[in-house]
XYZ file of C-alpha atoms in Angstrom:
356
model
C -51.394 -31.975 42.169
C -49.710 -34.477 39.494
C -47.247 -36.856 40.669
C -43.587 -36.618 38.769
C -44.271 -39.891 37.308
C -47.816 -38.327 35.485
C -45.350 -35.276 34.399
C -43.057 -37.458 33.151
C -45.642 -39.629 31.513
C -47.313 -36.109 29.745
C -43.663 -34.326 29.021
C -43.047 -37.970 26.852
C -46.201 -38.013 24.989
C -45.695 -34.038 24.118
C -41.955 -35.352 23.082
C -44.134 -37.852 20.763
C -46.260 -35.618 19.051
C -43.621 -32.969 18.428
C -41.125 -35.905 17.118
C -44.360 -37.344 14.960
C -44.270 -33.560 13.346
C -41.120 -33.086 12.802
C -40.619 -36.210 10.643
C -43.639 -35.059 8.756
C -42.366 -31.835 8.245
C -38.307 -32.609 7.068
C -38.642 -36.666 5.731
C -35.727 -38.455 5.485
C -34.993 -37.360 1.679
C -34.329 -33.986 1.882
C -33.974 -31.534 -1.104
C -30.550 -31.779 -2.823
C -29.810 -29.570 -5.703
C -28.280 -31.532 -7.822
C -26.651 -28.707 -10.322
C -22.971 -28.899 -10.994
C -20.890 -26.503 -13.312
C -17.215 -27.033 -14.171
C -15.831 -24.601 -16.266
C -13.395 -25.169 -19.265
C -10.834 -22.755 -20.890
C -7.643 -23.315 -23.063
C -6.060 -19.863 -22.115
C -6.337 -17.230 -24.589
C -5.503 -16.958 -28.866
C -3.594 -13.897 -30.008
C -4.907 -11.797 -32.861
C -6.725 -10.683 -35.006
C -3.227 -9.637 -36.572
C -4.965 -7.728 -39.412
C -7.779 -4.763 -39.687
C -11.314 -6.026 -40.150
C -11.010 -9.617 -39.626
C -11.762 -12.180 -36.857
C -9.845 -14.971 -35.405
C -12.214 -18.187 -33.499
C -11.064 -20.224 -30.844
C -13.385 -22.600 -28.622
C -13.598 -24.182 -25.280
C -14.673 -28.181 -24.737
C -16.811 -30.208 -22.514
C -14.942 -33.478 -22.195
C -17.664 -34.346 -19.426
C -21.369 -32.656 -18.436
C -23.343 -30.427 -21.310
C -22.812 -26.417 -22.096
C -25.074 -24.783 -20.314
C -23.550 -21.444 -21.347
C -19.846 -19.667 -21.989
C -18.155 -16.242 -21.933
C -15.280 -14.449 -23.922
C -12.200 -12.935 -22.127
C -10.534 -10.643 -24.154
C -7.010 -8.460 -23.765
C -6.801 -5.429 -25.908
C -3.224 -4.222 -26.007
C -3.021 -0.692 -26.216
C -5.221 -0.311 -28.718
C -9.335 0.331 -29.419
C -9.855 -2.493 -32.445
C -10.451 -5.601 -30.679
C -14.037 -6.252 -29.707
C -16.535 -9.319 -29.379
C -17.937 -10.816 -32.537
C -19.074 -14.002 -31.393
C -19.579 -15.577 -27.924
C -21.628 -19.014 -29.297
C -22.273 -22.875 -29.077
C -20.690 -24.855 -31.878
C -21.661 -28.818 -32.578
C -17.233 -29.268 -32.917
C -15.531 -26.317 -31.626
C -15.382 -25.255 -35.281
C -18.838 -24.889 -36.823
C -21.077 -22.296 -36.571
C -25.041 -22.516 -36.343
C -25.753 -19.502 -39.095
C -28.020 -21.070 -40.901
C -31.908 -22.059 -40.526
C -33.680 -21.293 -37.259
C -35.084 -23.131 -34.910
C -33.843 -26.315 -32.983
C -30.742 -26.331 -34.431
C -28.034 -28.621 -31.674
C -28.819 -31.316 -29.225
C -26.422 -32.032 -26.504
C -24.071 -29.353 -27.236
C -20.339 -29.744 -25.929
C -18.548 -27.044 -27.163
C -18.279 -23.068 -27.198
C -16.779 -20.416 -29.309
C -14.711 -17.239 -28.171
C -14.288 -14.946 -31.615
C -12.697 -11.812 -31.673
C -12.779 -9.246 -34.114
C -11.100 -5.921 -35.170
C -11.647 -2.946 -36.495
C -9.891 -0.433 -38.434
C -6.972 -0.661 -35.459
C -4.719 -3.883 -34.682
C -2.111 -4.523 -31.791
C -0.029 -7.064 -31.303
C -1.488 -7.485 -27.546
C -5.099 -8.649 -28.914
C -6.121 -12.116 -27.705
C -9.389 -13.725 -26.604
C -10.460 -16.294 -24.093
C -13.194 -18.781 -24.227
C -15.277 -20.440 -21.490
C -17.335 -23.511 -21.647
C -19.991 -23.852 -18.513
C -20.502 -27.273 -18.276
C -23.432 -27.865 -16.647
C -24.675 -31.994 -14.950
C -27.646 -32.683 -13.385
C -29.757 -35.473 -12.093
C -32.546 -34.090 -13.588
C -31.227 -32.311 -16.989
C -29.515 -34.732 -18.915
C -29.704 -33.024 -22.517
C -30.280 -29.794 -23.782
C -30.591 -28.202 -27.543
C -29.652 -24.711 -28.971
C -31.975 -22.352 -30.255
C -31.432 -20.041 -32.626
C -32.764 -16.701 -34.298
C -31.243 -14.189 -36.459
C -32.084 -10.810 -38.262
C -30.926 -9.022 -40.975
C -29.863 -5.969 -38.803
C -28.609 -3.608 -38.241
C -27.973 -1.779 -41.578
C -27.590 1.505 -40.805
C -25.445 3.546 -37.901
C -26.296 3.203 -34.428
C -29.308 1.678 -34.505
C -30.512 -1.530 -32.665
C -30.363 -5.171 -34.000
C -32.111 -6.888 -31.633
C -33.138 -11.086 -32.151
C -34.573 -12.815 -29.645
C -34.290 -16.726 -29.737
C -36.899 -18.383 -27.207
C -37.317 -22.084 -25.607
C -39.421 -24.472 -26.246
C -42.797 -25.265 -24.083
C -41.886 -27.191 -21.192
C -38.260 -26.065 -21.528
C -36.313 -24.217 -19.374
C -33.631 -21.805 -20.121
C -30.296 -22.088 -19.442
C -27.858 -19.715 -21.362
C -27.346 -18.031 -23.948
C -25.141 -16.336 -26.574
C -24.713 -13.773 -29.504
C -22.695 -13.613 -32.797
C -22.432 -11.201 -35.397
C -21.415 -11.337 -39.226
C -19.291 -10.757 -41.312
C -16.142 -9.633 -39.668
C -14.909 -7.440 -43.000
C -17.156 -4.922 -41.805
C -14.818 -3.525 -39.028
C -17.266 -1.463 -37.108
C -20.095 -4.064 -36.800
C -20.208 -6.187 -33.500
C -22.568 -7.727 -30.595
C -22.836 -5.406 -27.662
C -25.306 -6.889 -25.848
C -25.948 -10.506 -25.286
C -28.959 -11.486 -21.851
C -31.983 -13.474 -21.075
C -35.492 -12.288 -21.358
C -38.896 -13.664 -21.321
C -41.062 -13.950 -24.367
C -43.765 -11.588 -22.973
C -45.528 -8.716 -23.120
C -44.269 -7.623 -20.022
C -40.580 -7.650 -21.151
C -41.957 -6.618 -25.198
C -41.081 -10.035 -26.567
C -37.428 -9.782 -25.673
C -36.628 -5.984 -25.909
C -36.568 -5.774 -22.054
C -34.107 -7.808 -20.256
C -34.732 -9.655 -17.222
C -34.235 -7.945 -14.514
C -32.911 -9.270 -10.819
C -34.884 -11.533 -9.243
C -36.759 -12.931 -11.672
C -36.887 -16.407 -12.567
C -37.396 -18.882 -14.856
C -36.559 -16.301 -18.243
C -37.665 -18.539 -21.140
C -35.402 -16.325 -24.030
C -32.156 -15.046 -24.868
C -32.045 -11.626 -26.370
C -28.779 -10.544 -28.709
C -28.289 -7.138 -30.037
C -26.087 -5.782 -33.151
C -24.467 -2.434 -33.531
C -22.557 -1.065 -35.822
C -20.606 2.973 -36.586
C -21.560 2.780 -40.073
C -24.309 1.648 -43.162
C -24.077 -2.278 -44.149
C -26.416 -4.320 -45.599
C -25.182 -7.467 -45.510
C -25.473 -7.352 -41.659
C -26.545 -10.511 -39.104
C -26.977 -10.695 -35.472
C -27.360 -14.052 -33.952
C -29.223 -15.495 -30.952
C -28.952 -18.401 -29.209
C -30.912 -20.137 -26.175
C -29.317 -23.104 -24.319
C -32.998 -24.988 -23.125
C -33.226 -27.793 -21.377
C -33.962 -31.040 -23.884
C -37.653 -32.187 -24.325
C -40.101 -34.905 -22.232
C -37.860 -33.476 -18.906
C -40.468 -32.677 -16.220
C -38.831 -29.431 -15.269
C -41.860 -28.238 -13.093
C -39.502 -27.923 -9.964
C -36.504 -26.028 -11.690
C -35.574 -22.796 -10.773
C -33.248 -20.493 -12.671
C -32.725 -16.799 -10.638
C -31.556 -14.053 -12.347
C -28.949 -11.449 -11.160
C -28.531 -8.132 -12.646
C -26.295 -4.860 -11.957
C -26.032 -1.784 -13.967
C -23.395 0.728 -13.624
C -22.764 4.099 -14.970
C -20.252 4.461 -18.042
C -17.837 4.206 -19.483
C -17.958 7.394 -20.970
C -14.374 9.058 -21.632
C -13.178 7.868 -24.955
C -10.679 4.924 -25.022
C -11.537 3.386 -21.803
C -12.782 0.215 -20.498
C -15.478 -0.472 -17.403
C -16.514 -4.126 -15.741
C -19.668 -5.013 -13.827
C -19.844 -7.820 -11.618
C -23.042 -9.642 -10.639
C -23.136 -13.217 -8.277
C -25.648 -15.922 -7.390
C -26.286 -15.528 -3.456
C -26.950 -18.618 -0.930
C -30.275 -19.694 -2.283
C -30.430 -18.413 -5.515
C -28.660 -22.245 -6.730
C -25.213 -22.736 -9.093
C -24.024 -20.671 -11.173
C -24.901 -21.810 -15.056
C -24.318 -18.502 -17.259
C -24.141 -15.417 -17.890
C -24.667 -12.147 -20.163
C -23.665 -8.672 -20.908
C -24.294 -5.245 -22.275
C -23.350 -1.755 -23.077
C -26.283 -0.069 -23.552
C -27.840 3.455 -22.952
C -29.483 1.997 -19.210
C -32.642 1.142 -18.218
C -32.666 -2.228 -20.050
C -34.473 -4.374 -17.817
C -37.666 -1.736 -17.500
C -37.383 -0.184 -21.218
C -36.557 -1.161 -24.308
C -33.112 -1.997 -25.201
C -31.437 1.057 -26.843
C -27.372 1.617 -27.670
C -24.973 3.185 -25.753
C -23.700 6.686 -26.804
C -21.430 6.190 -29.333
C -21.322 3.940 -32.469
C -17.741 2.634 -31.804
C -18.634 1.088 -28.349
C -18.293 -2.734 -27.670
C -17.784 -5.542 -25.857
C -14.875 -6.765 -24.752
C -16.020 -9.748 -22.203
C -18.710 -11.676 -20.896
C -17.339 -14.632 -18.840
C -17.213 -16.595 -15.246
C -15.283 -14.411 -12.595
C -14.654 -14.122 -9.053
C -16.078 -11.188 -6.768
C -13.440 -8.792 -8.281
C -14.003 -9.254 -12.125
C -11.198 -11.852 -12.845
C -11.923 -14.334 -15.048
C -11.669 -18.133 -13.192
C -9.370 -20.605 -13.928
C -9.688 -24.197 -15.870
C -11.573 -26.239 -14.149
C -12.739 -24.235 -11.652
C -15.953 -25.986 -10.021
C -16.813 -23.322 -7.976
C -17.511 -19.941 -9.822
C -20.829 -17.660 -8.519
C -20.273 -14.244 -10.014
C -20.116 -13.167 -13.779
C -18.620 -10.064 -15.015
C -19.200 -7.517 -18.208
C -16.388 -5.987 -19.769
C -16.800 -2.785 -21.923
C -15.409 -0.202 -23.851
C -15.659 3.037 -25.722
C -13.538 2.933 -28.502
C -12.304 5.743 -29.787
C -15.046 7.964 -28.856
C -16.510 9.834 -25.602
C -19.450 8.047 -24.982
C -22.174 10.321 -22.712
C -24.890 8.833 -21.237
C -23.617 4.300 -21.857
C -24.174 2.062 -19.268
C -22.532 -1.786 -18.574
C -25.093 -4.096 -17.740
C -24.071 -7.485 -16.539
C -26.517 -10.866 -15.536
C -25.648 -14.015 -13.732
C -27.989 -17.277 -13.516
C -28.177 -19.126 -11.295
C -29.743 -22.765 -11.135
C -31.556 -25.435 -8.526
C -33.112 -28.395 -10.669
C -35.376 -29.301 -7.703
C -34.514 -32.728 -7.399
């Protein structure tokens, strides 16, 4: 039999070894995510006062980079108001329309722009969000962009698809559709995707639980012929030489049923969970379902839009200024002045740990 003292003596060397392992296995410098968001609003801009036009208004980074933005918008009592842009701008004022490619670096600034249709109310306003995104590791970003000449004739699809560079990693994204004079004509669906064949080069949308989605995907629709249409997209990516091999951005996706009855509106609310990382962006659709496993196809009538994408709480309300702690993003749709059978609103969140 062992004396105490040679118990003693074994039970400290097995406290040893154990202690010896467990330094190995969690060293001193454990894993911080180092993401931060804090987002930015001015409150909401009233119009458009007139049929067929748009009115822009922007939200500002005065510290951190845009990783992505939303629109917010209040539509009175009537069916005219609807999305036409939710973008990055170099100033709060200008607008990357024209060649594609790299086209920002750095980007501080976000557009909320509202259009209407053949219908105006004195209760139309719109709401922009900036996400402004730090992090150890990501210190500068650059915009993407793609556009198409499309759509041009009634309920079809205008899909563009605007994808990172190597190396990159995506961040948000954003849509925008011109021109405004043609009433009927708006973005209705605005998400990441991977340039793949899996998701058809952008046509599928990511779908929950993926990560790491190196596109953004907008789509056009319109109630009527125009040729003179353009649909917009834009990727947020992180900038170049940044050794992003430990980033991971998680998707989140819902889809819900309808709206369907004419003249009403539906939200969908999707949130990053405890180890899916910060919240960095967003996107949203009205579609006719299915998006993440088919290609993207409209909802089921020509007059239905988009009336938010944006930061929100659990219960679909948009978050305050300077709110540093949003997790959930929220869709906001509507059918115009039509029943709409078989439309869906599709909403994604993503959600960011840089790995350092």
């Amino acid at each position: 039999m062992r004396s105490h003292l040679s118990v003693r003596k074994h039970t400290t060397a097995t406290a040893l070894v154990l202690g010896t392992a467990l330094a190995v296995a969690f060293p001193g410098a454990a894993h911080a995510n180092t993401v931060g968001v804090t987002v930015k609003t001015p409150g909401a801009t009233s119009g458009p006062a007139s049929a067929n036009s748009e009115i822009s208004t922007h939200a500002d980074c005065s510290s951190g980079l845009i990783s992505g933005g939303g629109i917010s918008q209040a539509t009175g009592s009537g069916n005219g108001n609807h999305v036409m842009g939710t973008s990055p701008s170099s100033d709060g004022t200008t607008e990357y329309t024209g060649s594609t490619g790299v086209v920002g670096t750095d980007v501080t600034h976000w557009l909320g722009i509202g259009g209407s249709g053949g219908q105006v109310d004195s209760g139309f306003s719109s709401t922009p969000f900036a996400l402004c995104f730090s992090s150890n590791l990501i210190n500068h970003t650059q915009v993407v962009m793609n556009k198409t000449n499309a759509p041009t004739t009634a309920t079809t699809v205008g899909l563009v698809t605007a994808t990172c560079p190597a190396n990159t990693v995506l961040l948000g994204g954003g849509a925008r559709a011109t021109p405004a004079s043609v009433g009927d004509f708006k973005p209705i669906a605005s998400f990441p995707t991977f340039n793949n064949s899996a998701h058809n080069y952008g046509q599928k949308a990511a779908a929950d639980g993926e990560t790491n989605p190196d596109s953004w995907t907008a789509v056009g629709w319109a109630n009527g012929t125009n040729s003179t249409n353009y649909t917009y997209a834009y990727a947020i990516c992180s900038g170049n030489n940044i050794n992003v091999s430990g980033v991971t951005v998680k998707v989140r996706f819902s889809e819900a049923s309808g709206p369907t009855t004419a003249s009403t509106s539906q939200k969908a609310t999707i949130g990053c969970s405890g180890g899916d990382g910060k919240l960095i962006s967003g996107g949203a659709a009205i579609s006719g379902g299915s998006v993440t496993t088919t290609n993207f196809t409209g909802p089921g009538s020509g007059g239905d839009h988009l009336n938010g994408s944006f930061p929100s709480d659990s219960s679909g309300n948009p978050v305050s200024d300077g709110t540093t702690t949003a997790a959930y993003w929220t869709a906001f749709t509507h059918t115009g002045g039509s029943s709409s059978p078989s439309t869906y609103s599709d909403v994604w969140a993503l959600c960011a740990d840089d790995g350092v």
